[in-house]
């Protein structure tokens, strides 16, 4: 009976030692564990085994794919292998959130799974990665060149390398690539050349952001084109044998709608022999004179002529 107890105790100790010796210790150094779509997570691993083992590294995951270098690791008893590089990148179906990527340590000969090692990864929300602020209050169409200033701000504590911004607007197009440090910002100065006939107002601007040809988001902003009031008036007299005409031409050379009035005063006799084109907006009689008034509204680039023909 005593011998049986001793044998049982010996077997328990042997099994316990075998379990301890079979353990593989993994240490993980996260180079980059928070990423956006288009970026790779990166980890450097070291492995220590209590027994001599040749292992393969594999995984199975619905949302991530990995590149492991080297794929096979020879672990002599009591040794440590460093600099095992693990690159993990998200698939298109991965949504923002926290993930546990399970790295499988497999016996290279039997393909038995020795253990699974969890690796934490955060996929950041691509729509919230970058803010864009318009620093220029308004563009001046009278200038040959305007400088539009934009500020790009990284909202995450990760470096955004090769961030591409493609900007489209009715006024201009612009492409640029930049690196944003963690929680850093970058100012972009854009030269915009405007046609001096461009109308005043607010113009939409779409800023499409991408990394490694993977689209992050499109940010909509607006830019203001300032008002330029410039109306020209040209007066011409045309004389004939039996009649004479006065032509008043109005030309809106600004970039905004112009509204003004024009008044011509005629004596009662002149008014009797004068024809107008177009007809006045209003006529007032006072002290033997008639005041003819036209209400004029011109769009940018538009012109209008008033004719007074006497004869």
mmCIF file of C-alpha atoms in Angstrom:
data_model
loop_
_atom_site.group_PDB
_atom_site.id
_atom_site.type_symbol
_atom_site.label_atom_id
_atom_site.label_comp_id
_atom_site.label_asym_id
_atom_site.label_seq_id
_atom_site.Cartn_x
_atom_site.Cartn_y
_atom_site.Cartn_z
ATOM 1 C CA UNK A 1 0.000 0.000 0.000
ATOM 2 C CA UNK A 2 2.860 2.361 0.840
ATOM 3 C CA UNK A 3 4.581 1.501 -2.470
ATOM 4 C CA UNK A 4 1.401 2.321 -4.432
ATOM 5 C CA UNK A 5 1.168 5.750 -2.770
ATOM 6 C CA UNK A 6 4.816 6.433 -3.609
ATOM 7 C CA UNK A 7 4.269 5.474 -7.265
ATOM 8 C CA UNK A 8 1.161 7.702 -7.485
ATOM 9 C CA UNK A 9 3.109 10.617 -5.952
ATOM 10 C CA UNK A 10 5.948 10.050 -8.434
ATOM 11 C CA UNK A 11 3.510 10.088 -11.379
ATOM 12 C CA UNK A 12 1.856 13.321 -10.210
ATOM 13 C CA UNK A 13 5.271 15.003 -9.869
ATOM 14 C CA UNK A 14 6.337 13.724 -13.296
ATOM 15 C CA UNK A 15 3.157 14.991 -14.969
ATOM 16 C CA UNK A 16 3.518 18.380 -13.246
ATOM 17 C CA UNK A 17 7.118 18.708 -14.377
ATOM 18 C CA UNK A 18 6.137 17.784 -17.942
ATOM 19 C CA UNK A 19 3.415 20.442 -17.990
ATOM 20 C CA UNK A 20 5.799 23.098 -16.717
ATOM 21 C CA UNK A 21 8.525 22.041 -19.156
ATOM 22 C CA UNK A 22 6.068 22.119 -22.097
ATOM 23 C CA UNK A 23 5.105 25.741 -21.527
ATOM 24 C CA UNK A 24 6.319 28.329 -24.039
ATOM 25 C CA UNK A 25 6.645 31.839 -22.702
ATOM 26 C CA UNK A 26 5.849 34.659 -25.143
ATOM 27 C CA UNK A 27 6.778 38.295 -24.614
ATOM 28 C CA UNK A 28 5.197 40.933 -26.787
ATOM 29 C CA UNK A 29 6.519 44.382 -27.688
ATOM 30 C CA UNK A 30 3.811 46.380 -29.423
ATOM 31 C CA UNK A 31 5.392 48.620 -32.060
ATOM 32 C CA UNK A 32 1.956 49.742 -33.265
ATOM 33 C CA UNK A 33 -1.203 48.238 -31.802
ATOM 34 C CA UNK A 34 -3.722 50.920 -32.858
ATOM 35 C CA UNK A 35 -4.296 51.310 -36.589
ATOM 36 C CA UNK A 36 -6.622 52.695 -39.232
ATOM 37 C CA UNK A 37 -7.805 50.884 -42.375
ATOM 38 C CA UNK A 38 -4.830 50.865 -44.724
ATOM 39 C CA UNK A 39 -2.330 50.641 -41.866
ATOM 40 C CA UNK A 40 -0.528 47.612 -40.405
ATOM 41 C CA UNK A 41 -0.291 46.698 -36.745
ATOM 42 C CA UNK A 42 3.235 45.598 -35.813
ATOM 43 C CA UNK A 43 4.543 43.500 -32.935
ATOM 44 C CA UNK A 44 7.956 42.081 -32.022
ATOM 45 C CA UNK A 45 7.809 38.798 -30.110
ATOM 46 C CA UNK A 46 10.284 36.756 -28.139
ATOM 47 C CA UNK A 47 9.728 33.088 -27.208
ATOM 48 C CA UNK A 48 11.272 30.964 -24.497
ATOM 49 C CA UNK A 49 10.721 27.191 -24.248
ATOM 50 C CA UNK A 50 11.519 24.831 -21.367
ATOM 51 C CA UNK A 51 12.128 21.957 -23.805
ATOM 52 C CA UNK A 52 13.630 21.675 -27.255
ATOM 53 C CA UNK A 53 10.877 22.298 -29.782
ATOM 54 C CA UNK A 54 10.448 23.346 -33.388
ATOM 55 C CA UNK A 55 7.224 25.307 -33.677
ATOM 56 C CA UNK A 56 5.231 26.914 -36.456
ATOM 57 C CA UNK A 57 3.249 30.105 -35.944
ATOM 58 C CA UNK A 58 -0.235 30.360 -37.406
ATOM 59 C CA UNK A 59 -3.601 31.974 -36.771
ATOM 60 C CA UNK A 60 -7.256 31.895 -37.729
ATOM 61 C CA UNK A 61 -9.189 35.161 -37.764
ATOM 62 C CA UNK A 62 -12.227 36.511 -39.620
ATOM 63 C CA UNK A 63 -11.187 40.168 -39.534
ATOM 64 C CA UNK A 64 -7.383 40.258 -39.736
ATOM 65 C CA UNK A 65 -4.579 38.788 -41.792
ATOM 66 C CA UNK A 66 -0.957 38.446 -40.700
ATOM 67 C CA UNK A 67 2.577 38.126 -41.996
ATOM 68 C CA UNK A 68 4.869 36.269 -39.602
ATOM 69 C CA UNK A 69 8.640 36.262 -39.967
ATOM 70 C CA UNK A 70 10.101 33.718 -39.472
ATOM 71 C CA UNK A 71 7.202 31.313 -39.894
ATOM 72 C CA UNK A 72 9.083 28.493 -38.103
ATOM 73 C CA UNK A 73 11.055 28.905 -34.898
ATOM 74 C CA UNK A 74 13.526 26.377 -33.475
ATOM 75 C CA UNK A 75 13.434 26.575 -29.700
ATOM 76 C CA UNK A 76 16.301 24.641 -28.033
ATOM 77 C CA UNK A 77 15.632 23.699 -24.426
ATOM 78 C CA UNK A 78 15.853 26.714 -22.165
ATOM 79 C CA UNK A 79 16.590 29.099 -25.035
ATOM 80 C CA UNK A 80 14.979 32.359 -26.117
ATOM 81 C CA UNK A 81 14.378 33.479 -29.689
ATOM 82 C CA UNK A 82 13.936 37.220 -30.193
ATOM 83 C CA UNK A 83 12.879 39.447 -33.101
ATOM 84 C CA UNK A 84 9.927 37.444 -34.297
ATOM 85 C CA UNK A 85 8.100 40.013 -36.423
ATOM 86 C CA UNK A 86 4.332 39.966 -36.645
ATOM 87 C CA UNK A 87 2.556 42.292 -39.116
ATOM 88 C CA UNK A 88 -1.246 42.284 -38.842
ATOM 89 C CA UNK A 89 -3.587 44.200 -41.149
ATOM 90 C CA UNK A 90 -7.396 44.536 -41.107
ATOM 91 C CA UNK A 91 -9.764 43.152 -43.723
ATOM 92 C CA UNK A 92 -12.522 45.241 -45.286
ATOM 93 C CA UNK A 93 -15.202 43.738 -43.033
ATOM 94 C CA UNK A 94 -13.479 44.846 -39.805
ATOM 95 C CA UNK A 95 -15.395 47.523 -37.908
ATOM 96 C CA UNK A 96 -13.856 50.020 -35.460
ATOM 97 C CA UNK A 97 -13.260 48.509 -32.036
ATOM 98 C CA UNK A 98 -11.022 46.349 -29.841
ATOM 99 C CA UNK A 99 -9.912 42.946 -31.135
ATOM 100 C CA UNK A 100 -8.077 39.928 -29.719
ATOM 101 C CA UNK A 101 -5.920 38.280 -32.355
ATOM 102 C CA UNK A 102 -5.015 34.719 -31.362
ATOM 103 C CA UNK A 103 -1.559 33.594 -32.409
ATOM 104 C CA UNK A 104 -1.289 29.814 -32.514
ATOM 105 C CA UNK A 105 1.951 28.088 -31.510
ATOM 106 C CA UNK A 106 1.936 24.727 -33.302
ATOM 107 C CA UNK A 107 4.267 21.738 -33.158
ATOM 108 C CA UNK A 108 5.941 21.843 -36.578
ATOM 109 C CA UNK A 109 5.984 18.034 -36.838
ATOM 110 C CA UNK A 110 2.630 16.940 -35.451
ATOM 111 C CA UNK A 111 0.705 20.192 -36.142
ATOM 112 C CA UNK A 112 -0.683 19.971 -32.631
ATOM 113 C CA UNK A 113 -1.606 23.346 -31.152
ATOM 114 C CA UNK A 114 0.672 23.798 -28.156
ATOM 115 C CA UNK A 115 -0.973 27.025 -27.010
ATOM 116 C CA UNK A 116 -2.689 30.208 -28.205
ATOM 117 C CA UNK A 117 -1.303 33.613 -27.405
ATOM 118 C CA UNK A 118 -3.735 36.594 -27.410
ATOM 119 C CA UNK A 119 -2.670 39.908 -28.973
ATOM 120 C CA UNK A 120 -4.761 43.030 -28.420
ATOM 121 C CA UNK A 121 -5.357 45.320 -31.418
ATOM 122 C CA UNK A 122 -7.454 48.470 -31.758
ATOM 123 C CA UNK A 123 -8.982 49.408 -35.104
ATOM 124 C CA UNK A 124 -9.624 53.152 -34.910
ATOM 125 C CA UNK A 125 -12.667 54.856 -36.419
ATOM 126 C CA UNK A 126 -11.581 56.163 -39.818
ATOM 127 C CA UNK A 127 -14.314 58.820 -39.894
ATOM 128 C CA UNK A 128 -12.919 60.446 -36.750
ATOM 129 C CA UNK A 129 -9.217 60.186 -37.541
ATOM 130 C CA UNK A 130 -8.604 63.660 -38.963
ATOM 131 C CA UNK A 131 -10.128 67.110 -38.559
ATOM 132 C CA UNK A 132 -9.738 69.790 -41.222
ATOM 133 C CA UNK A 133 -10.130 73.503 -40.422
ATOM 134 C CA UNK A 134 -10.344 76.307 -42.993
ATOM 135 C CA UNK A 135 -8.119 79.138 -41.722
ATOM 136 C CA UNK A 136 -8.764 81.586 -44.586
ATOM 137 C CA UNK A 137 -11.846 83.732 -44.042
ATOM 138 C CA UNK A 138 -12.529 84.600 -47.704
ATOM 139 C CA UNK A 139 -10.941 84.630 -51.160
ATOM 140 C CA UNK A 140 -10.596 87.920 -53.062
ATOM 141 C CA UNK A 141 -11.376 87.570 -56.796
ATOM 142 C CA UNK A 142 -9.599 90.844 -57.592
ATOM 143 C CA UNK A 143 -6.237 89.279 -56.663
ATOM 144 C CA UNK A 144 -4.340 87.225 -59.264
ATOM 145 C CA UNK A 145 -3.606 84.600 -56.594
ATOM 146 C CA UNK A 146 -5.164 83.748 -53.254
ATOM 147 C CA UNK A 147 -3.633 81.663 -50.482
ATOM 148 C CA UNK A 148 -6.052 79.194 -48.954
ATOM 149 C CA UNK A 149 -4.829 77.797 -45.635
ATOM 150 C CA UNK A 150 -6.076 74.479 -44.264
ATOM 151 C CA UNK A 151 -5.086 72.771 -41.017
ATOM 152 C CA UNK A 152 -5.116 68.955 -40.820
ATOM 153 C CA UNK A 153 -5.243 67.578 -37.265
ATOM 154 C CA UNK A 154 -4.599 63.978 -36.204
ATOM 155 C CA UNK A 155 -7.101 62.937 -33.526
ATOM 156 C CA UNK A 156 -5.313 59.704 -32.591
ATOM 157 C CA UNK A 157 -2.093 58.899 -30.781
ATOM 158 C CA UNK A 158 -0.752 57.078 -33.842
ATOM 159 C CA UNK A 159 1.374 58.331 -36.697
ATOM 160 C CA UNK A 160 -0.432 58.782 -39.997
ATOM 161 C CA UNK A 161 2.189 58.211 -42.665
ATOM 162 C CA UNK A 162 1.438 58.895 -46.324
ATOM 163 C CA UNK A 163 -1.929 60.534 -45.649
ATOM 164 C CA UNK A 164 -3.259 61.646 -49.024
ATOM 165 C CA UNK A 165 -5.743 64.515 -49.338
ATOM 166 C CA UNK A 166 -7.554 65.043 -52.646
ATOM 167 C CA UNK A 167 -9.490 68.318 -52.679
ATOM 168 C CA UNK A 168 -12.160 69.117 -55.254
ATOM 169 C CA UNK A 169 -14.224 72.266 -55.639
ATOM 170 C CA UNK A 170 -15.819 74.297 -58.423
ATOM 171 C CA UNK A 171 -12.982 76.763 -57.880
ATOM 172 C CA UNK A 172 -9.943 74.438 -57.923
ATOM 173 C CA UNK A 173 -8.549 70.923 -57.447
ATOM 174 C CA UNK A 174 -5.550 70.020 -55.304
ATOM 175 C CA UNK A 175 -3.717 66.859 -54.217
ATOM 176 C CA UNK A 176 -1.161 66.531 -51.443
ATOM 177 C CA UNK A 177 0.451 63.831 -49.278
ATOM 178 C CA UNK A 178 1.625 64.398 -45.716
ATOM 179 C CA UNK A 179 2.708 62.685 -42.501
ATOM 180 C CA UNK A 180 0.853 63.534 -39.302
ATOM 181 C CA UNK A 181 2.555 62.855 -35.993
ATOM 182 C CA UNK A 182 0.474 61.343 -33.157
ATOM 183 C CA UNK A 183 -2.057 63.995 -32.109
ATOM 184 C CA UNK A 184 -0.137 66.408 -34.343
ATOM 185 C CA UNK A 185 -1.248 68.830 -37.041
ATOM 186 C CA UNK A 186 -0.053 70.153 -40.362
ATOM 187 C CA UNK A 187 -0.867 73.405 -42.201
ATOM 188 C CA UNK A 188 -1.273 73.276 -45.950
ATOM 189 C CA UNK A 189 -0.968 76.485 -48.013
ATOM 190 C CA UNK A 190 -2.816 76.238 -51.332
ATOM 191 C CA UNK A 191 -2.507 78.808 -54.115
ATOM 192 C CA UNK A 192 -5.915 79.428 -55.707
ATOM 193 C CA UNK A 193 -6.284 81.407 -58.929
ATOM 194 C CA UNK A 194 -9.770 82.824 -59.419
ATOM 195 C CA UNK A 195 -11.509 84.192 -62.465
ATOM 196 C CA UNK A 196 -12.386 87.793 -61.610
ATOM 197 C CA UNK A 197 -15.921 87.032 -62.820
ATOM 198 C CA UNK A 198 -16.493 84.309 -60.255
ATOM 199 C CA UNK A 199 -19.636 85.057 -58.277
ATOM 200 C CA UNK A 200 -19.510 85.871 -54.602
ATOM 201 C CA UNK A 201 -20.795 83.306 -52.158
ATOM 202 C CA UNK A 202 -20.026 80.027 -50.444
ATOM 203 C CA UNK A 203 -18.495 77.160 -52.415
ATOM 204 C CA UNK A 204 -18.422 73.523 -51.309
ATOM 205 C CA UNK A 205 -15.100 71.745 -50.967
ATOM 206 C CA UNK A 206 -14.747 67.947 -50.671
ATOM 207 C CA UNK A 207 -11.573 66.676 -48.981
ATOM 208 C CA UNK A 208 -11.062 62.958 -49.622
ATOM 209 C CA UNK A 209 -8.574 61.318 -47.244
ATOM 210 C CA UNK A 210 -6.843 57.983 -47.832
ATOM 211 C CA UNK A 211 -3.849 55.926 -46.696
ATOM 212 C CA UNK A 212 -2.178 53.350 -48.963
ATOM 213 C CA UNK A 213 -5.037 53.708 -51.472
ATOM 214 C CA UNK A 214 -7.584 52.832 -48.769
ATOM 215 C CA UNK A 215 -10.182 55.572 -48.404
ATOM 216 C CA UNK A 216 -10.693 56.835 -44.859
ATOM 217 C CA UNK A 217 -13.378 59.481 -45.208
ATOM 218 C CA UNK A 218 -14.510 62.544 -47.150
ATOM 219 C CA UNK A 219 -14.760 65.787 -45.197
ATOM 220 C CA UNK A 220 -17.012 68.534 -46.518
ATOM 221 C CA UNK A 221 -15.998 72.136 -45.973
ATOM 222 C CA UNK A 222 -16.861 75.465 -47.605
ATOM 223 C CA UNK A 223 -14.881 78.486 -48.731
ATOM 224 C CA UNK A 224 -16.128 82.042 -49.193
ATOM 225 C CA UNK A 225 -15.546 84.231 -52.226
ATOM 226 C CA UNK A 226 -15.846 87.899 -51.270
ATOM 227 C CA UNK A 227 -18.004 90.575 -52.904
ATOM 228 C CA UNK A 228 -16.669 92.838 -55.631
ATOM 229 C CA UNK A 229 -18.992 95.689 -56.686
ATOM 230 C CA UNK A 230 -17.980 97.143 -60.042
ATOM 231 C CA UNK A 231 -20.607 98.544 -62.422
ATOM 232 C CA UNK A 232 -19.592 100.517 -65.497
ATOM 233 C CA UNK A 233 -21.797 103.113 -67.186
ATOM 234 C CA UNK A 234 -21.239 104.096 -70.830
ATOM 235 C CA UNK A 235 -23.230 106.947 -72.475
ATOM 236 C CA UNK A 236 -23.378 107.346 -76.239
ATOM 237 C CA UNK A 237 -25.213 109.916 -78.375
ATOM 238 C CA UNK A 238 -26.422 108.999 -81.829
ATOM 239 C CA UNK A 239 -27.680 111.841 -84.061
ATOM 240 C CA UNK A 240 -29.749 111.596 -87.223
ATOM 241 C CA UNK A 241 -31.387 114.099 -89.585
ATOM 242 C CA UNK A 242 -34.724 114.038 -87.874
ATOM 243 C CA UNK A 243 -33.981 112.378 -84.552
ATOM 244 C CA UNK A 244 -31.329 111.890 -81.932
ATOM 245 C CA UNK A 245 -30.831 109.149 -79.433
ATOM 246 C CA UNK A 246 -29.150 108.761 -76.089
ATOM 247 C CA UNK A 247 -27.964 105.292 -75.128
ATOM 248 C CA UNK A 248 -26.943 104.486 -71.562
ATOM 249 C CA UNK A 249 -25.273 101.102 -71.145
ATOM 250 C CA UNK A 250 -24.760 99.498 -67.719
ATOM 251 C CA UNK A 251 -22.260 96.611 -67.351
ATOM 252 C CA UNK A 252 -21.766 94.616 -64.156
ATOM 253 C CA UNK A 253 -18.058 93.811 -64.039
ATOM 254 C CA UNK A 254 -18.182 92.688 -60.419
ATOM 255 C CA UNK A 255 -18.974 89.269 -58.985
ATOM 256 C CA UNK A 256 -22.227 90.032 -57.203
ATOM 257 C CA UNK A 257 -25.751 91.031 -58.172
ATOM 258 C CA UNK A 258 -26.095 94.811 -58.596
ATOM 259 C CA UNK A 259 -29.333 96.687 -57.983
ATOM 260 C CA UNK A 260 -29.562 100.400 -58.664
ATOM 261 C CA UNK A 261 -31.806 103.008 -60.220
ATOM 262 C CA UNK A 262 -31.250 105.414 -63.107
ATOM 263 C CA UNK A 263 -33.272 108.640 -63.503
ATOM 264 C CA UNK A 264 -33.607 110.884 -66.543
ATOM 265 C CA UNK A 265 -35.414 114.259 -66.245
ATOM 266 C CA UNK A 266 -37.249 115.656 -69.286
ATOM 267 C CA UNK A 267 -39.291 118.763 -69.856
ATOM 268 C CA UNK A 268 -42.929 118.329 -70.767
ATOM 269 C CA UNK A 269 -42.137 119.101 -74.405
ATOM 270 C CA UNK A 270 -39.138 116.725 -74.515
ATOM 271 C CA UNK A 271 -41.196 114.024 -72.904
ATOM 272 C CA UNK A 272 -43.873 114.457 -75.574
ATOM 273 C CA UNK A 273 -41.380 113.798 -78.400
ATOM 274 C CA UNK A 274 -39.238 111.145 -76.611
ATOM 275 C CA UNK A 275 -39.643 107.405 -76.859
ATOM 276 C CA UNK A 276 -37.919 105.076 -74.385
ATOM 277 C CA UNK A 277 -36.801 101.475 -74.563
ATOM 278 C CA UNK A 278 -37.447 99.804 -72.244
ATOM 279 C CA UNK A 279 -40.298 101.618 -70.550
ATOM 280 C CA UNK A 280 -39.425 103.327 -67.232
ATOM 281 C CA UNK A 281 -40.226 101.555 -63.993
ATOM 282 C CA UNK A 282 -41.917 104.719 -62.766
ATOM 283 C CA UNK A 283 -42.721 108.270 -63.946
ATOM 284 C CA UNK A 284 -43.090 111.284 -61.673
ATOM 285 C CA UNK A 285 -44.390 114.737 -62.664
ATOM 286 C CA UNK A 286 -43.152 117.813 -60.799
ATOM 287 C CA UNK A 287 -42.847 121.521 -61.685
ATOM 288 C CA UNK A 288 -43.311 121.026 -65.402
ATOM 289 C CA UNK A 289 -40.790 118.159 -65.603
ATOM 290 C CA UNK A 290 -41.088 114.447 -65.792
ATOM 291 C CA UNK A 291 -38.675 112.138 -64.002
ATOM 292 C CA UNK A 292 -38.263 108.762 -65.660
ATOM 293 C CA UNK A 293 -36.767 106.104 -63.385
ATOM 294 C CA UNK A 294 -35.537 102.636 -64.288
ATOM 295 C CA UNK A 295 -34.883 99.909 -61.728
ATOM 296 C CA UNK A 296 -31.812 97.993 -62.840
ATOM 297 C CA UNK A 297 -30.732 94.546 -61.660
ATOM 298 C CA UNK A 298 -27.675 92.952 -63.221
ATOM 299 C CA UNK A 299 -26.102 89.581 -62.622
ATOM 300 C CA UNK A 300 -22.283 89.351 -62.752
ATOM 301 C CA UNK A 301 -21.160 89.906 -66.356
ATOM 302 C CA UNK A 302 -24.601 91.058 -67.462
ATOM 303 C CA UNK A 303 -25.306 94.348 -69.281
ATOM 304 C CA UNK A 304 -28.371 96.454 -70.020
ATOM 305 C CA UNK A 305 -28.972 99.454 -72.259
ATOM 306 C CA UNK A 306 -31.569 102.216 -71.903
ATOM 307 C CA UNK A 307 -32.457 104.162 -75.088
ATOM 308 C CA UNK A 308 -34.096 107.575 -75.243
ATOM 309 C CA UNK A 309 -34.975 108.618 -78.787
ATOM 310 C CA UNK A 310 -36.209 112.151 -79.493
ATOM 311 C CA UNK A 311 -37.600 113.160 -82.837
#
